[in-house]
Tab-separated table of C-alpha atoms in Angstrom:
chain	number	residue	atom	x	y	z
A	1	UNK	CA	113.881	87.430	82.964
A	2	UNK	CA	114.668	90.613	85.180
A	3	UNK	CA	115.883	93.258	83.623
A	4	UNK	CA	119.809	93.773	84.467
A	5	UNK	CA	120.855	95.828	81.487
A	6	UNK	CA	121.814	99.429	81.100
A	7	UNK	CA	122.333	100.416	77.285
A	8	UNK	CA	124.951	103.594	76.772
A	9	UNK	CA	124.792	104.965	73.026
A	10	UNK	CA	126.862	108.051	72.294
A	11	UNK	CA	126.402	110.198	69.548
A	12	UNK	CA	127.822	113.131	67.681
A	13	UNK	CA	125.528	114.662	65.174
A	14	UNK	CA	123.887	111.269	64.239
A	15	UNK	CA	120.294	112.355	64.406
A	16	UNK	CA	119.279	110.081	61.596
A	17	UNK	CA	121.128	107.297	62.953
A	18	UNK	CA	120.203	107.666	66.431
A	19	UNK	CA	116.773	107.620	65.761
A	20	UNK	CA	116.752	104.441	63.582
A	21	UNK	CA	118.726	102.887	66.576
A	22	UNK	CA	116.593	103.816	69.288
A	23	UNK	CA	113.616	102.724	66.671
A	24	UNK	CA	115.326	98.965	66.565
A	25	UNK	CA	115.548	99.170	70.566
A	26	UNK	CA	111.963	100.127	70.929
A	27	UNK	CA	110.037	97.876	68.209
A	28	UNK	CA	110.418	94.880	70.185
A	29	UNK	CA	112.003	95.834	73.865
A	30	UNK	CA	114.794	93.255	75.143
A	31	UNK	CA	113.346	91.825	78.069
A	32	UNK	CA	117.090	92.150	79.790
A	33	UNK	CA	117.349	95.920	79.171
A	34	UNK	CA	115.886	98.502	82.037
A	35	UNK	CA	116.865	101.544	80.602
A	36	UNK	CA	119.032	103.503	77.725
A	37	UNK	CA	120.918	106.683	77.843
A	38	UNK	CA	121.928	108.484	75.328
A	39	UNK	CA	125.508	110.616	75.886
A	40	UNK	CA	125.447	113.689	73.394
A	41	UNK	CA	129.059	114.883	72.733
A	42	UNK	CA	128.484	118.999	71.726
A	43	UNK	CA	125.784	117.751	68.801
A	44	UNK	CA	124.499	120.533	66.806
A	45	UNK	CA	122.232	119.073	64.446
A	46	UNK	CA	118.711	118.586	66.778
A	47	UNK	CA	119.763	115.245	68.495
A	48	UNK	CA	118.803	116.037	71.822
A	49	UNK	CA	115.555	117.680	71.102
A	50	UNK	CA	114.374	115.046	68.723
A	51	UNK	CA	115.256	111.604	71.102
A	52	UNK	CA	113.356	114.139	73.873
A	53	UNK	CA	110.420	114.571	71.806
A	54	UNK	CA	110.298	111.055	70.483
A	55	UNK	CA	111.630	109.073	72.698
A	56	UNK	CA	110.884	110.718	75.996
A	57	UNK	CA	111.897	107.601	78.640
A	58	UNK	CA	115.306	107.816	77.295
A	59	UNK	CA	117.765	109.805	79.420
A	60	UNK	CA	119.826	112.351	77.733
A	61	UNK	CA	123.267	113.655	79.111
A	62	UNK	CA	124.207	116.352	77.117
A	63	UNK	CA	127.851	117.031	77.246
A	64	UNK	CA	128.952	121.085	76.334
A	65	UNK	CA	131.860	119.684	73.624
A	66	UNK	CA	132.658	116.416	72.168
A	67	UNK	CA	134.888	114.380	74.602
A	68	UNK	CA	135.519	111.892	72.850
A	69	UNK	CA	134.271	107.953	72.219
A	70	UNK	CA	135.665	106.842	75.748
A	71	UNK	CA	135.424	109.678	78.018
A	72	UNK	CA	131.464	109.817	77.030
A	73	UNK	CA	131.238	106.514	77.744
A	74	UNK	CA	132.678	106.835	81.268
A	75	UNK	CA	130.063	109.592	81.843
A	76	UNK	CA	127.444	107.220	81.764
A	77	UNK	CA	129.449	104.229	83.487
A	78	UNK	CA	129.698	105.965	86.173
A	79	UNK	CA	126.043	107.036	86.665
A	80	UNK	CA	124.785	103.681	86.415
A	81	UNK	CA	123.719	101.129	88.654
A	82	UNK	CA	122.848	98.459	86.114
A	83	UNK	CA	124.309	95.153	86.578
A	84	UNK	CA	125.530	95.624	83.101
A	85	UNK	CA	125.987	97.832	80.503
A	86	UNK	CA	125.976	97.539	76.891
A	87	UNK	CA	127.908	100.127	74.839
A	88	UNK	CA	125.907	100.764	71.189
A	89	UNK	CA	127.416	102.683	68.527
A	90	UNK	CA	124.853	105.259	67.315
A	91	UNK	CA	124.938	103.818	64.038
A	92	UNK	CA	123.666	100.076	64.536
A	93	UNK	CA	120.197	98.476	64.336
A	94	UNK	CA	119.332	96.087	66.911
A	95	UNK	CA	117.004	93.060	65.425
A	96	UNK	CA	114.665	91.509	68.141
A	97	UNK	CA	116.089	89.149	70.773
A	98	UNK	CA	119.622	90.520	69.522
A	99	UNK	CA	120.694	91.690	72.893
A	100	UNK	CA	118.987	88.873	75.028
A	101	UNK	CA	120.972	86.214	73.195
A	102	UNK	CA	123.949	88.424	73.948
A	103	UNK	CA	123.399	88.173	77.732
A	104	UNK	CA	122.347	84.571	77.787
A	105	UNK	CA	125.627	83.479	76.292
A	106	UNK	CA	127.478	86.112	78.467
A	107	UNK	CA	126.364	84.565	81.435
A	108	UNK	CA	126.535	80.701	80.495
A	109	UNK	CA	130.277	81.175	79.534
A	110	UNK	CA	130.849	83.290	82.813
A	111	UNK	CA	131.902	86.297	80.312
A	112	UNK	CA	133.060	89.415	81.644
A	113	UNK	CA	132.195	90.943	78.401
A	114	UNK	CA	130.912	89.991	75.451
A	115	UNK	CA	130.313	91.085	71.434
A	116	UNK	CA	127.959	89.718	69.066
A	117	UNK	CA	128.355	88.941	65.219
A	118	UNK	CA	128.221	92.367	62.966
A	119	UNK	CA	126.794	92.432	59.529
A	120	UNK	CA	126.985	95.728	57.350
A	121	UNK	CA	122.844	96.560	55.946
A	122	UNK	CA	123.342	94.397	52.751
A	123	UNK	CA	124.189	91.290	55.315
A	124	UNK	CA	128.290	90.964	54.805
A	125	UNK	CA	129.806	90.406	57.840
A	126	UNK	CA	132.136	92.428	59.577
A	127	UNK	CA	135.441	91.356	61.539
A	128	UNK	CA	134.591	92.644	64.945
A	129	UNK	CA	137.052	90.479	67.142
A	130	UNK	CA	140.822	90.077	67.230
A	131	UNK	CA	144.072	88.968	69.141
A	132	UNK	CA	145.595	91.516	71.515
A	133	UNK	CA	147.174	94.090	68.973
A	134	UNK	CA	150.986	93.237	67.704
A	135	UNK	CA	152.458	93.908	64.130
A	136	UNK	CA	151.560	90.465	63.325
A	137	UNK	CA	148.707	90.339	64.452
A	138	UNK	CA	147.820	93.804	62.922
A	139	UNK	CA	148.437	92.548	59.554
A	140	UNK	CA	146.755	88.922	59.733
A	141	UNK	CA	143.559	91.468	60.740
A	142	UNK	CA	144.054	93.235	57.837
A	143	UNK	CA	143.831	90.421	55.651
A	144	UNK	CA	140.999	89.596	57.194
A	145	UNK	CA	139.162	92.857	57.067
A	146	UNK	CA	140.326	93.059	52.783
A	147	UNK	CA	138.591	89.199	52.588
A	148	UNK	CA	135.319	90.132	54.141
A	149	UNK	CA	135.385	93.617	52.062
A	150	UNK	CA	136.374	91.586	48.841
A	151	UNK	CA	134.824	89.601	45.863
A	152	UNK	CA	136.578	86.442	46.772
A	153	UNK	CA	134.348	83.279	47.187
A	154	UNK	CA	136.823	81.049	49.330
A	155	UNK	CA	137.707	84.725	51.255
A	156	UNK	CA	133.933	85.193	51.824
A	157	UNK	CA	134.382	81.113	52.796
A	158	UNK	CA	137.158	81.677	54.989
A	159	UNK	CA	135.355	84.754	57.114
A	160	UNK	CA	132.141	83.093	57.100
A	161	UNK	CA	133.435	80.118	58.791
A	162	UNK	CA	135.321	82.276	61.213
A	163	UNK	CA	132.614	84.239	62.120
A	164	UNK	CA	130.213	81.042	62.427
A	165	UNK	CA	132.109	79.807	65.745
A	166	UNK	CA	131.843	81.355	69.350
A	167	UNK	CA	135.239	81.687	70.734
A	168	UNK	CA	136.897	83.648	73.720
A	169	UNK	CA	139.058	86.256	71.922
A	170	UNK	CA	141.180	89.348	73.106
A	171	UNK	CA	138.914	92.254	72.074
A	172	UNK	CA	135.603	92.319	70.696
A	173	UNK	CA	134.548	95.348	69.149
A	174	UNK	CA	133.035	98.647	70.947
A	175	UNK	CA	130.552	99.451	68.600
A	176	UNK	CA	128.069	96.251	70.578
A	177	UNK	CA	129.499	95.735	73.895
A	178	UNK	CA	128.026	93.740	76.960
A	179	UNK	CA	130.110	94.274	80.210
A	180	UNK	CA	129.741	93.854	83.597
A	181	UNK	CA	129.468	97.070	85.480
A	182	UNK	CA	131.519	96.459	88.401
A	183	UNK	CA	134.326	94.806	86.411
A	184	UNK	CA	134.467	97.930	84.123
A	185	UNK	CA	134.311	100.514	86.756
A	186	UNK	CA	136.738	98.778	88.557
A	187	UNK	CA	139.284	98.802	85.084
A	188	UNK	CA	138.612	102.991	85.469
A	189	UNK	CA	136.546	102.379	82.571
A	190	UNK	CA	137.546	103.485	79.117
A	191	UNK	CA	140.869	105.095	78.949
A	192	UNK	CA	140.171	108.120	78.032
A	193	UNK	CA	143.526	108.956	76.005
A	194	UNK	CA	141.993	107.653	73.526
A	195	UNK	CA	139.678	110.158	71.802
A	196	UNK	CA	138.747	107.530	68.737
A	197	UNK	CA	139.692	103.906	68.177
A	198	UNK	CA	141.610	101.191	70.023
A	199	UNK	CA	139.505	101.863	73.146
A	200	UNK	CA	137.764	98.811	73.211
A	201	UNK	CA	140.784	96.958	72.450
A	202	UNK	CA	142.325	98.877	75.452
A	203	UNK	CA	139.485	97.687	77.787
A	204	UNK	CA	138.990	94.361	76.662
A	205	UNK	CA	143.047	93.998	77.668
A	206	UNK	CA	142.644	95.458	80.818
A	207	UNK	CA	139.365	93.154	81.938
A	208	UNK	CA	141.469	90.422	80.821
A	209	UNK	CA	144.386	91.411	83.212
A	210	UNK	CA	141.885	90.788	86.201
A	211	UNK	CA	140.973	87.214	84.862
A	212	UNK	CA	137.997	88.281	82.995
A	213	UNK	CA	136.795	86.193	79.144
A	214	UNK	CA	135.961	88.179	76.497
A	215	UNK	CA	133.485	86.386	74.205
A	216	UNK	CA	132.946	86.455	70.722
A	217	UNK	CA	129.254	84.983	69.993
A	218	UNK	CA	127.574	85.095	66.696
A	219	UNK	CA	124.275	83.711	68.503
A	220	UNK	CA	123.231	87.514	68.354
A	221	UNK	CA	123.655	89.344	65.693
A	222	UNK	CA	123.688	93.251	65.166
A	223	UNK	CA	123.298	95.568	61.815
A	224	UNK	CA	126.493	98.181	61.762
A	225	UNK	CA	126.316	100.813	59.354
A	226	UNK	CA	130.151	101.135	59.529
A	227	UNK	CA	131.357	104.622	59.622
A	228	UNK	CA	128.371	106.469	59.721
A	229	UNK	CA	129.344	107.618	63.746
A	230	UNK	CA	132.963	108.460	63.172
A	231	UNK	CA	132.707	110.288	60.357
A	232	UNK	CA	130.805	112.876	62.586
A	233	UNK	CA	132.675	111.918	65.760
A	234	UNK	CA	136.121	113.156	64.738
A	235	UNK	CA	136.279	116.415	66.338
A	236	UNK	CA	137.238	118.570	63.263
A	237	UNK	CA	140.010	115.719	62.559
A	238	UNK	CA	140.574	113.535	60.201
A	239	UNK	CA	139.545	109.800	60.747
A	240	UNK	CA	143.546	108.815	59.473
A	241	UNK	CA	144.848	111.514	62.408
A	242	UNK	CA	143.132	110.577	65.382
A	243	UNK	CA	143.692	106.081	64.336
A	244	UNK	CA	147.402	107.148	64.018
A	245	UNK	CA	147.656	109.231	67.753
A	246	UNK	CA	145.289	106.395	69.573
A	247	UNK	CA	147.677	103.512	67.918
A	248	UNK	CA	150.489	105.044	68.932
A	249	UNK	CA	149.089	105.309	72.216
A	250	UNK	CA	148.402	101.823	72.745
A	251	UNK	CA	151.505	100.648	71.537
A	252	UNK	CA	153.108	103.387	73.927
A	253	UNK	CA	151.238	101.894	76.876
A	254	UNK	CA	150.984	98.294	75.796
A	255	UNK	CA	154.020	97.385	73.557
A	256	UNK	CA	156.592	100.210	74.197
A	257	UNK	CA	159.315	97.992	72.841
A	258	UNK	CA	157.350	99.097	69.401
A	259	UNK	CA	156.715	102.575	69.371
A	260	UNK	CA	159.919	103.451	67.288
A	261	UNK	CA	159.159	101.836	64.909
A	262	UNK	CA	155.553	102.818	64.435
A	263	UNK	CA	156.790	106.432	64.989
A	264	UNK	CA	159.090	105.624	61.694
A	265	UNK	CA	156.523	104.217	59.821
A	266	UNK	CA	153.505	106.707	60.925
A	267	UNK	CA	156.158	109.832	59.341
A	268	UNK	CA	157.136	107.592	56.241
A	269	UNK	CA	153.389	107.535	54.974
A	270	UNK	CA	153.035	111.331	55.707
């Protein structure tokens, strides 16, 4: 199989993390991916010099200041003349054949994009898909989220039945991301109003505005160590600050019909 994928991780003082993915990555090579580049956003903590050192063939960008999850992204997008690319948190380990499985099934169900299954390091899944984002379907997500977090057996059931089932959902999440290069590019990418969260949701919406399926596939399968990358990606924010300014953001774009009322509610839990 010819090589066809480009993989874009960004980091933000994740040297530890960074390494261990790029470790995954290079144990046992997916035969689909030609290249990886790494987008640093300001890190001060060695990142750059250490993938250099160990991992010479990867590229480096090295931004001056931390632009953000999306913007970063877009740096790369736009260099790269992959068929695809797949956007990799920092903080994930790849297990071998993970990413090939993710482009077979991309391309079999004609995918525009596509995410695989998510597990946390001790195995428990994570709920990495969703419907497009509405107060309903906000809080059925939540639910969702508390039964994969919980102790419940018939929550742990419920999720693990969910998550056992390849479906074509709204958004898949942007920590393991397959899309087609083109398709993206032609979207404008990642919004870039969004410094942290809801852009994947964002671009998932706006590839499915051109006609494009977003596919959920637990065929692959992909360790995140949730958290580990936005604790250090916040920019000297909180995590709480910059969820509540990109939500209202996509409501404000999306759903303006709504933004009163999350307004209301954001300055109530102040």
């Amino acid at each position: 199989m010819m090589p066809r994928i480009q993989i874009i991780i960004v980091n933000h003082n994740t040297r530890a993390e960074l390494l261990a993915c790029l470790a995954s990555l290079h144990s046992a090579w997916p035969t689909t991916v030609e290249s990886i580049v790494v987008v640093d956003n300001g890190s001060t903590d060695g990142s750059v010099g250490e993938v250099g050192r160990q991992y010479p063939k990867v590229t480096v960008i090295a931004l001056d200041q931390n632009r953000g999850f999306g913007a970063a992204n877009n740096v790369a997008l736009r260099l790269s003349r992959s068929e695809y690319v797949l956007f990799l948190n920092s903080d994930t380990v790849v297990p071998a054949g993970s990413i090939d499985q993710l482009f077979t099934r991309l391309v079999a169900r004609r995918a525009v994009a596509a995410g695989p299954r998510l597990v946390d390091e001790d195995g428990r899944p994570e709920v990495s898909f969703g419907s497009m984002l509405t107060p309903a379907s906000e809080m059925l997500q939540r639910i969702r989220v508390r039964l994969a977090a919980g102790d419940s057996r018939v929550g742990h059931w419920y999720i693990g039945r969910r998550l056992a089932t390849e479906r074509q959902v709204d958004w898949v999440s942007g920590a393991c991301l397959l899309v087609h290069r083109e398709r993206a590019l032609a979207v404008g990418g990642f919004d870039e109003r969004y410094f942290l969260y809801e852009e994947d949701v964002d671009l998932c919406a706006a590839l499915r505005a051109t006609g494009g399926v977003i596919l959920f596939t637990p065929a692959a399968q992909v360790v995140h160590l949730r958290g580990r990358s936005v604790r250090q990606s916040s920019g000297g924010a909180t995590r709480s600050s910059h969820y509540d300014r990109s939500h209202l953001a996509f409501y404000e774009k999306h759903a303006p019909h709504w933004t009163p009322w999350l307004r209301r509610w954001q300055r109530w839990r102040e």
